[in-house]
């Protein structure tokens, strides 16, 4: 009988398996407990995390840094810095919690809790929980507390990556952030997927996933329920894909705010696709302050279902989130080449489409295609659309009827 000769594909598969096994053998596993972590939710385990991080980051082998299941590690404000010698995985199977009192930030940077700087090739996973314990922070803010004294200063971004590349965060719960839940600043090649991001509807400024000056981003398959934007992006962001998101409650999915304090912001090549928004105060939104410069262009929002959503489609070049009125300005962030396609559902407000653009820099090349938005609860009234200084085209059926001026 002739001897069987392995096919080229089989040889490649064997080689890939050998390489995979060899890679697995080269990894080192470290846990917080190896470095004195207690994990009872009471002890301060910050030093254990710092020591474990230092060992993992300096390892000549790829390291897995584990937060063991069934334990709760209380971590004070901390900076985890790179560069690391090899790729690193942070496996969070237990819980990491912040101190509950804002007083614990005395003498520390009030804008940081878990701050990761200059680390490339980091992945975070494990099914565990990161809890910002933000309740006391929210209670003291002027947005929540209407009598003096109230706090209007900075609050920590719970998990903040800055100057990182090839970062992946997946399969964990982020909850009750002091302010933003998950932030990427000046990062590239980012993945955030299969996340549960939650905070009460009245928790101020608890944006779910926030991008600032970040590019090549994939945000997919996430459940986000917060007190602010489910997803937001500011500064200079490009090549962003947001897909398969359940959002609500919250403030919807936002580009902006842009142009605050006359800054120049540039957001382009963003696609938001296949999302469900429920009971949010806005739907898909572009917001910019008067006086800014730059642009928001080449944006597409498609295949989105709204359920009882206020302001389902909104472009607002007169955004003003401050207690005193904003002065009129002649400059504005340009909004151009924006598509809203396949958007359907119910509006909690009579005005389902609101597009308010600048006199000096009108919105151009907008498109409404196959939009069907009706009033929540039905009744005799119909949803309406209002446009100001906005031009473009419509395609298919558009309900309420398009208000765009023809280009």
GROMACS .gro file of C-alpha atoms in nm:
model
  407
    1UNK     CA    1   0.000   0.000   0.000
    2UNK     CA    2   0.134   0.344  -0.091
    3UNK     CA    3   0.228   0.567   0.196
    4UNK     CA    4  -0.002   0.872   0.234
    5UNK     CA    5   0.165   1.205   0.171
    6UNK     CA    6   0.037   1.501   0.380
    7UNK     CA    7  -0.120   1.776   0.174
    8UNK     CA    8   0.036   2.124   0.179
    9UNK     CA    9  -0.266   2.254   0.369
   10UNK     CA   10  -0.226   1.985   0.635
   11UNK     CA   11   0.142   2.072   0.673
   12UNK     CA   12   0.055   2.438   0.718
   13UNK     CA   13  -0.205   2.347   0.982
   14UNK     CA   14   0.046   2.137   1.176
   15UNK     CA   15   0.303   2.415   1.162
   16UNK     CA   16   0.045   2.668   1.286
   17UNK     CA   17  -0.047   2.435   1.572
   18UNK     CA   18   0.318   2.394   1.670
   19UNK     CA   19   0.369   2.768   1.667
   20UNK     CA   20   0.055   2.818   1.874
   21UNK     CA   21   0.164   2.563   2.132
   22UNK     CA   22   0.514   2.709   2.140
   23UNK     CA   23   0.362   3.056   2.200
   24UNK     CA   24   0.146   2.918   2.482
   25UNK     CA   25   0.451   2.763   2.651
   26UNK     CA   26   0.630   3.097   2.640
   27UNK     CA   27   0.368   3.277   2.847
   28UNK     CA   28   0.400   3.354   3.215
   29UNK     CA   29   0.099   3.376   3.447
   30UNK     CA   30   0.100   3.622   3.735
   31UNK     CA   31  -0.181   3.703   3.980
   32UNK     CA   32  -0.238   3.988   4.219
   33UNK     CA   33  -0.228   3.737   4.503
   34UNK     CA   34   0.131   3.649   4.409
   35UNK     CA   35   0.223   4.006   4.503
   36UNK     CA   36   0.035   4.035   4.830
   37UNK     CA   37  -0.314   4.112   4.706
   38UNK     CA   38  -0.587   4.040   4.962
   39UNK     CA   39  -0.902   4.073   4.754
   40UNK     CA   40  -1.150   4.121   5.037
   41UNK     CA   41  -1.287   4.451   4.908
   42UNK     CA   42  -1.156   4.634   5.214
   43UNK     CA   43  -0.777   4.616   5.203
   44UNK     CA   44  -0.581   4.854   4.981
   45UNK     CA   45  -0.447   4.630   4.703
   46UNK     CA   46  -0.294   4.910   4.496
   47UNK     CA   47   0.067   4.813   4.561
   48UNK     CA   48  -0.003   4.453   4.469
   49UNK     CA   49  -0.135   4.569   4.131
   50UNK     CA   50   0.163   4.800   4.076
   51UNK     CA   51   0.414   4.526   4.162
   52UNK     CA   52   0.234   4.268   3.948
   53UNK     CA   53   0.219   4.513   3.657
   54UNK     CA   54   0.591   4.592   3.687
   55UNK     CA   55   0.675   4.220   3.674
   56UNK     CA   56   0.442   4.151   3.381
   57UNK     CA   57   0.550   4.455   3.182
   58UNK     CA   58   0.920   4.378   3.223
   59UNK     CA   59   0.882   4.006   3.146
   60UNK     CA   60   1.075   3.876   2.846
   61UNK     CA   61   0.786   3.635   2.790
   62UNK     CA   62   0.429   3.730   2.704
   63UNK     CA   63   0.253   3.770   3.038
   64UNK     CA   64  -0.098   3.715   3.162
   65UNK     CA   65  -0.177   3.926   3.468
   66UNK     CA   66  -0.482   3.775   3.639
   67UNK     CA   67  -0.732   3.927   3.879
   68UNK     CA   68  -0.870   3.607   4.034
   69UNK     CA   69  -1.240   3.525   4.025
   70UNK     CA   70  -1.445   3.544   4.342
   71UNK     CA   71  -1.236   3.825   4.492
   72UNK     CA   72  -1.270   4.202   4.511
   73UNK     CA   73  -0.958   4.419   4.492
   74UNK     CA   74  -0.983   4.779   4.609
   75UNK     CA   75  -0.747   4.993   4.403
   76UNK     CA   76  -0.662   5.358   4.467
   77UNK     CA   77  -0.574   5.590   4.172
   78UNK     CA   78  -0.295   5.422   3.978
   79UNK     CA   79  -0.089   5.467   3.661
   80UNK     CA   80   0.012   5.158   3.463
   81UNK     CA   81   0.283   5.265   3.222
   82UNK     CA   82   0.468   5.119   2.926
   83UNK     CA   83   0.638   5.041   2.710
   84UNK     CA   84   0.634   4.673   2.798
   85UNK     CA   85   0.883   4.421   2.662
   86UNK     CA   86   0.615   4.186   2.528
   87UNK     CA   87   0.242   4.186   2.465
   88UNK     CA   88   0.044   4.167   2.785
   89UNK     CA   89  -0.301   4.038   2.878
   90UNK     CA   90  -0.492   4.168   3.179
   91UNK     CA   91  -0.735   3.892   3.271
   92UNK     CA   92  -0.999   4.037   3.503
   93UNK     CA   93  -1.214   3.752   3.633
   94UNK     CA   94  -1.281   3.901   3.977
   95UNK     CA   95  -1.363   4.263   4.057
   96UNK     CA   96  -1.160   4.582   4.075
   97UNK     CA   97  -1.330   4.858   4.275
   98UNK     CA   98  -1.243   5.219   4.351
   99UNK     CA   99  -1.253   5.380   4.696
  100UNK     CA  100  -1.604   5.511   4.748
  101UNK     CA  101  -1.507   5.851   4.892
  102UNK     CA  102  -1.376   6.138   4.676
  103UNK     CA  103  -1.160   6.233   4.976
  104UNK     CA  104  -0.927   5.946   4.881
  105UNK     CA  105  -0.818   6.153   4.578
  106UNK     CA  106  -0.669   6.425   4.801
  107UNK     CA  107  -0.323   6.504   4.667
  108UNK     CA  108  -0.382   6.291   4.357
  109UNK     CA  109  -0.489   6.374   4.003
  110UNK     CA  110  -0.868   6.410   4.030
  111UNK     CA  111  -0.914   6.309   3.664
  112UNK     CA  112  -0.760   5.960   3.688
  113UNK     CA  113  -0.840   5.628   3.849
  114UNK     CA  114  -0.717   5.337   3.635
  115UNK     CA  115  -0.485   5.515   3.393
  116UNK     CA  116  -0.286   5.322   3.131
  117UNK     CA  117  -0.019   5.515   2.945
  118UNK     CA  118   0.206   5.423   2.654
  119UNK     CA  119   0.129   5.050   2.640
  120UNK     CA  120   0.109   4.872   2.304
  121UNK     CA  121  -0.047   4.530   2.245
  122UNK     CA  122  -0.250   4.519   2.567
  123UNK     CA  123  -0.567   4.312   2.587
  124UNK     CA  124  -0.819   4.325   2.871
  125UNK     CA  125  -1.073   4.043   2.913
  126UNK     CA  126  -1.188   3.783   3.164
  127UNK     CA  127  -1.558   3.839   3.237
  128UNK     CA  128  -1.500   4.034   3.559
  129UNK     CA  129  -1.608   4.378   3.678
  130UNK     CA  130  -1.451   4.722   3.708
  131UNK     CA  131  -1.656   4.937   3.947
  132UNK     CA  132  -1.583   5.310   3.981
  133UNK     CA  133  -1.806   5.345   4.289
  134UNK     CA  134  -1.909   5.686   4.163
  135UNK     CA  135  -2.217   5.742   4.379
  136UNK     CA  136  -2.060   6.001   4.615
  137UNK     CA  137  -1.901   6.184   4.322
  138UNK     CA  138  -2.238   6.213   4.144
  139UNK     CA  139  -2.421   6.325   4.458
  140UNK     CA  140  -2.190   6.624   4.508
  141UNK     CA  141  -2.194   6.754   4.149
  142UNK     CA  142  -2.379   7.072   4.059
  143UNK     CA  143  -2.566   6.878   3.789
  144UNK     CA  144  -2.717   6.655   4.058
  145UNK     CA  145  -2.711   6.884   4.365
  146UNK     CA  146  -2.906   7.204   4.299
  147UNK     CA  147  -2.806   7.385   4.619
  148UNK     CA  148  -2.467   7.520   4.729
  149UNK     CA  149  -2.214   7.401   4.804
  150UNK     CA  150  -2.187   7.173   4.505
  151UNK     CA  151  -1.888   7.038   4.314
  152UNK     CA  152  -1.818   7.153   3.957
  153UNK     CA  153  -1.455   7.042   3.932
  154UNK     CA  154  -1.298   6.747   3.750
  155UNK     CA  155  -1.386   6.385   3.820
  156UNK     CA  156  -1.189   6.071   3.736
  157UNK     CA  157  -1.222   5.892   3.407
  158UNK     CA  158  -1.260   5.538   3.535
  159UNK     CA  159  -1.054   5.343   3.278
  160UNK     CA  160  -0.840   5.567   3.062
  161UNK     CA  161  -0.595   5.458   2.791
  162UNK     CA  162  -0.362   5.725   2.656
  163UNK     CA  163  -0.096   5.697   2.383
  164UNK     CA  164  -0.164   5.324   2.339
  165UNK     CA  165  -0.172   5.115   2.021
  166UNK     CA  166  -0.337   4.782   1.945
  167UNK     CA  167  -0.554   4.784   2.256
  168UNK     CA  168  -0.841   4.542   2.305
  169UNK     CA  169  -1.101   4.557   2.582
  170UNK     CA  170  -1.362   4.285   2.567
  171UNK     CA  171  -1.593   4.073   2.777
  172UNK     CA  172  -1.590   4.270   3.103
  173UNK     CA  173  -1.840   4.486   3.291
  174UNK     CA  174  -1.763   4.851   3.354
  175UNK     CA  175  -1.999   5.018   3.596
  176UNK     CA  176  -2.064   5.325   3.809
  177UNK     CA  177  -1.775   5.535   3.681
  178UNK     CA  178  -1.701   5.861   3.858
  179UNK     CA  179  -1.721   6.023   3.514
  180UNK     CA  180  -1.645   5.860   3.174
  181UNK     CA  181  -1.646   5.480   3.192
  182UNK     CA  182  -1.397   5.385   2.919
  183UNK     CA  183  -1.181   5.648   2.746
  184UNK     CA  184  -0.921   5.633   2.470
  185UNK     CA  185  -0.702   5.941   2.414
  186UNK     CA  186  -0.449   5.960   2.129
  187UNK     CA  187  -0.475   5.586   2.072
  188UNK     CA  188  -0.487   5.382   1.750
  189UNK     CA  189  -0.603   5.035   1.651
  190UNK     CA  190  -0.858   5.001   1.931
  191UNK     CA  191  -1.118   4.729   1.985
  192UNK     CA  192  -1.394   4.749   2.245
  193UNK     CA  193  -1.637   4.460   2.222
  194UNK     CA  194  -1.874   4.236   2.418
  195UNK     CA  195  -1.881   4.487   2.703
  196UNK     CA  196  -2.151   4.565   2.956
  197UNK     CA  197  -2.123   4.933   3.045
  198UNK     CA  198  -2.375   5.051   3.303
  199UNK     CA  199  -2.457   5.341   3.535
  200UNK     CA  200  -2.787   5.495   3.650
  201UNK     CA  201  -2.971   5.720   3.406
  202UNK     CA  202  -2.923   6.019   3.637
  203UNK     CA  203  -2.547   5.972   3.689
  204UNK     CA  204  -2.390   6.285   3.537
  205UNK     CA  205  -2.134   6.264   3.254
  206UNK     CA  206  -2.093   5.887   3.273
  207UNK     CA  207  -2.031   5.844   2.899
  208UNK     CA  208  -1.998   5.478   2.809
  209UNK     CA  209  -1.713   5.473   2.554
  210UNK     CA  210  -1.540   5.803   2.480
  211UNK     CA  211  -1.284   5.868   2.206
  212UNK     CA  212  -1.050   6.166   2.194
  213UNK     CA  213  -0.795   6.206   1.912
  214UNK     CA  214  -0.820   5.833   1.840
  215UNK     CA  215  -0.827   5.647   1.508
  216UNK     CA  216  -0.884   5.298   1.364
  217UNK     CA  217  -1.148   5.199   1.619
  218UNK     CA  218  -1.393   4.911   1.628
  219UNK     CA  219  -1.671   4.930   1.889
  220UNK     CA  220  -1.899   4.626   1.854
  221UNK     CA  221  -2.146   4.403   2.035
  222UNK     CA  222  -2.184   4.614   2.349
  223UNK     CA  223  -2.467   4.682   2.593
  224UNK     CA  224  -2.440   5.040   2.718
  225UNK     CA  225  -2.676   5.197   2.971
  226UNK     CA  226  -2.551   5.523   3.123
  227UNK     CA  227  -2.627   5.878   3.232
  228UNK     CA  228  -2.471   6.038   2.926
  229UNK     CA  229  -2.367   5.944   2.571
  230UNK     CA  230  -2.342   5.571   2.509
  231UNK     CA  231  -2.061   5.641   2.261
  232UNK     CA  232  -1.900   5.980   2.203
  233UNK     CA  233  -1.603   6.109   2.007
  234UNK     CA  234  -1.426   6.444   2.013
  235UNK     CA  235  -1.103   6.603   1.893
  236UNK     CA  236  -0.948   6.439   1.587
  237UNK     CA  237  -1.103   6.097   1.531
  238UNK     CA  238  -1.111   5.894   1.210
  239UNK     CA  239  -1.187   5.544   1.082
  240UNK     CA  240  -1.435   5.462   1.358
  241UNK     CA  241  -1.688   5.179   1.329
  242UNK     CA  242  -1.968   5.142   1.584
  243UNK     CA  243  -2.183   4.834   1.527
  244UNK     CA  244  -2.431   4.610   1.708
  245UNK     CA  245  -2.485   4.835   2.009
  246UNK     CA  246  -2.775   4.835   2.254
  247UNK     CA  247  -2.792   5.186   2.398
  248UNK     CA  248  -3.025   5.314   2.668
  249UNK     CA  249  -3.094   5.481   2.887
  250UNK     CA  250  -2.844   5.754   2.805
  251UNK     CA  251  -2.793   6.045   2.569
  252UNK     CA  252  -2.755   5.843   2.250
  253UNK     CA  253  -2.456   5.814   2.016
  254UNK     CA  254  -2.275   6.143   1.960
  255UNK     CA  255  -2.016   6.306   1.743
  256UNK     CA  256  -1.899   6.584   1.973
  257UNK     CA  257  -1.925   6.811   2.131
  258UNK     CA  258  -1.676   6.977   1.893
  259UNK     CA  259  -1.519   7.321   1.881
  260UNK     CA  260  -1.552   7.416   2.248
  261UNK     CA  261  -1.346   7.723   2.344
  262UNK     CA  262  -1.275   7.789   1.974
  263UNK     CA  263  -1.076   7.469   1.931
  264UNK     CA  264  -1.019   7.299   1.596
  265UNK     CA  265  -1.166   6.948   1.586
  266UNK     CA  266  -1.170   6.708   1.292
  267UNK     CA  267  -1.386   6.396   1.288
  268UNK     CA  268  -1.422   6.193   0.969
  269UNK     CA  269  -1.489   5.847   0.830
  270UNK     CA  270  -1.729   5.730   1.101
  271UNK     CA  271  -1.993   5.462   1.048
  272UNK     CA  272  -2.260   5.374   1.304
  273UNK     CA  273  -2.448   5.062   1.200
  274UNK     CA  274  -2.710   4.823   1.342
  275UNK     CA  275  -2.790   4.980   1.678
  276UNK     CA  276  -3.091   4.973   1.909
  277UNK     CA  277  -3.158   5.291   2.109
  278UNK     CA  278  -3.420   5.275   2.385
  279UNK     CA  279  -3.549   5.558   2.607
  280UNK     CA  280  -3.254   5.785   2.530
  281UNK     CA  281  -3.264   6.166   2.544
  282UNK     CA  282  -3.112   6.184   2.196
  283UNK     CA  283  -3.068   5.939   1.913
  284UNK     CA  284  -2.778   5.988   1.672
  285UNK     CA  285  -2.633   6.333   1.718
  286UNK     CA  286  -2.369   6.575   1.590
  287UNK     CA  287  -2.309   6.864   1.827
  288UNK     CA  288  -2.069   7.157   1.807
  289UNK     CA  289  -2.014   7.485   1.988
  290UNK     CA  290  -2.021   7.818   1.810
  291UNK     CA  291  -1.677   7.964   1.745
  292UNK     CA  292  -1.496   7.637   1.679
  293UNK     CA  293  -1.330   7.533   1.355
  294UNK     CA  294  -1.256   7.209   1.175
  295UNK     CA  295  -1.508   6.959   1.042
  296UNK     CA  296  -1.731   6.659   1.094
  297UNK     CA  297  -1.757   6.486   0.757
  298UNK     CA  298  -1.804   6.152   0.585
  299UNK     CA  299  -2.031   6.018   0.856
  300UNK     CA  300  -2.295   5.747   0.806
  301UNK     CA  301  -2.566   5.635   1.048
  302UNK     CA  302  -2.760   5.334   0.921
  303UNK     CA  303  -2.986   5.047   1.023
  304UNK     CA  304  -3.082   5.201   1.355
  305UNK     CA  305  -3.398   5.131   1.554
  306UNK     CA  306  -3.530   5.395   1.796
  307UNK     CA  307  -3.773   5.310   2.074
  308UNK     CA  308  -3.921   5.606   2.261
  309UNK     CA  309  -3.619   5.822   2.179
  310UNK     CA  310  -3.621   6.200   2.216
  311UNK     CA  311  -3.464   6.386   1.922
  312UNK     CA  312  -3.389   6.071   1.716
  313UNK     CA  313  -3.187   6.260   1.449
  314UNK     CA  314  -3.016   6.579   1.553
  315UNK     CA  315  -2.743   6.809   1.422
  316UNK     CA  316  -2.685   7.104   1.652
  317UNK     CA  317  -2.423   7.365   1.563
  318UNK     CA  318  -2.547   7.580   1.850
  319UNK     CA  319  -2.467   7.338   2.132
  320UNK     CA  320  -2.430   7.517   2.466
  321UNK     CA  321  -2.389   7.305   2.781
  322UNK     CA  322  -2.335   7.579   3.039
  323UNK     CA  323  -2.554   7.769   3.288
  324UNK     CA  324  -2.522   8.103   3.105
  325UNK     CA  325  -2.620   8.164   2.739
  326UNK     CA  326  -2.346   8.121   2.480
  327UNK     CA  327  -2.250   8.428   2.277
  328UNK     CA  328  -2.317   8.422   1.904
  329UNK     CA  329  -2.005   8.344   1.700
  330UNK     CA  330  -1.936   8.366   1.328
  331UNK     CA  331  -1.707   8.061   1.305
  332UNK     CA  332  -1.834   7.703   1.321
  333UNK     CA  333  -1.724   7.344   1.276
  334UNK     CA  334  -1.821   7.240   0.922
  335UNK     CA  335  -2.071   6.953   0.894
  336UNK     CA  336  -2.065   6.791   0.552
  337UNK     CA  337  -2.138   6.459   0.380
  338UNK     CA  338  -2.354   6.300   0.647
  339UNK     CA  339  -2.598   6.016   0.572
  340UNK     CA  340  -2.889   5.893   0.782
  341UNK     CA  341  -3.017   5.572   0.623
  342UNK     CA  342  -3.255   5.298   0.736
  343UNK     CA  343  -3.350   5.470   1.062
  344UNK     CA  344  -3.689   5.373   1.202
  345UNK     CA  345  -3.889   5.362   1.523
  346UNK     CA  346  -4.065   5.600   1.761
  347UNK     CA  347  -3.988   5.949   1.881
  348UNK     CA  348  -4.069   6.067   2.233
  349UNK     CA  349  -4.066   6.428   2.108
  350UNK     CA  350  -4.289   6.581   1.838
  351UNK     CA  351  -3.978   6.691   1.649
  352UNK     CA  352  -3.810   6.372   1.533
  353UNK     CA  353  -3.555   6.538   1.302
  354UNK     CA  354  -3.376   6.855   1.411
  355UNK     CA  355  -3.097   7.000   1.200
  356UNK     CA  356  -2.984   7.345   1.313
  357UNK     CA  357  -2.678   7.468   1.127
  358UNK     CA  358  -2.464   7.779   1.123
  359UNK     CA  359  -2.538   8.087   0.913
  360UNK     CA  360  -2.166   8.126   0.846
  361UNK     CA  361  -2.091   7.757   0.779
  362UNK     CA  362  -2.414   7.581   0.672
  363UNK     CA  363  -2.443   7.203   0.667
  364UNK     CA  364  -2.401   7.060   0.316
  365UNK     CA  365  -2.435   6.730   0.135
  366UNK     CA  366  -2.665   6.571   0.391
  367UNK     CA  367  -2.884   6.273   0.302
  368UNK     CA  368  -3.197   6.123   0.455
  369UNK     CA  369  -3.277   5.781   0.309
  370UNK     CA  370  -3.551   5.536   0.410
  371UNK     CA  371  -3.627   5.706   0.740
  372UNK     CA  372  -3.948   5.618   0.924
  373UNK     CA  373  -3.996   5.789   1.260
  374UNK     CA  374  -4.341   5.814   1.417
  375UNK     CA  375  -4.462   5.950   1.748
  376UNK     CA  376  -4.442   5.715   2.045
  377UNK     CA  377  -4.788   5.593   2.136
  378UNK     CA  378  -4.942   5.682   1.801
  379UNK     CA  379  -5.238   5.919   1.819
  380UNK     CA  380  -5.353   6.187   1.578
  381UNK     CA  381  -5.031   6.388   1.574
  382UNK     CA  382  -4.737   6.329   1.346
  383UNK     CA  383  -4.368   6.364   1.406
  384UNK     CA  384  -4.210   6.668   1.242
  385UNK     CA  385  -3.876   6.769   1.093
  386UNK     CA  386  -3.705   7.106   1.119
  387UNK     CA  387  -3.401   7.218   0.924
  388UNK     CA  388  -3.212   7.547   0.928
  389UNK     CA  389  -2.928   7.627   0.689
  390UNK     CA  390  -2.905   7.262   0.583
  391UNK     CA  391  -2.899   7.124   0.230
  392UNK     CA  392  -2.881   6.783   0.073
  393UNK     CA  393  -3.110   6.516  -0.071
  394UNK     CA  394  -3.351   6.245   0.029
  395UNK     CA  395  -3.407   5.896  -0.105
  396UNK     CA  396  -3.678   5.637  -0.061
  397UNK     CA  397  -3.954   5.701   0.192
  398UNK     CA  398  -3.874   5.968   0.453
  399UNK     CA  399  -4.114   6.010   0.747
  400UNK     CA  400  -4.147   6.280   0.865
  401UNK     CA  401  -4.098   6.440   0.522
  402UNK     CA  402  -3.748   6.571   0.458
  403UNK     CA  403  -3.686   6.934   0.539
  404UNK     CA  404  -3.348   6.955   0.365
  405UNK     CA  405  -3.302   7.223   0.103
  406UNK     CA  406  -3.192   7.079  -0.228
  407UNK     CA  407  -2.818   7.096  -0.288
   0.00000   0.00000   0.00000
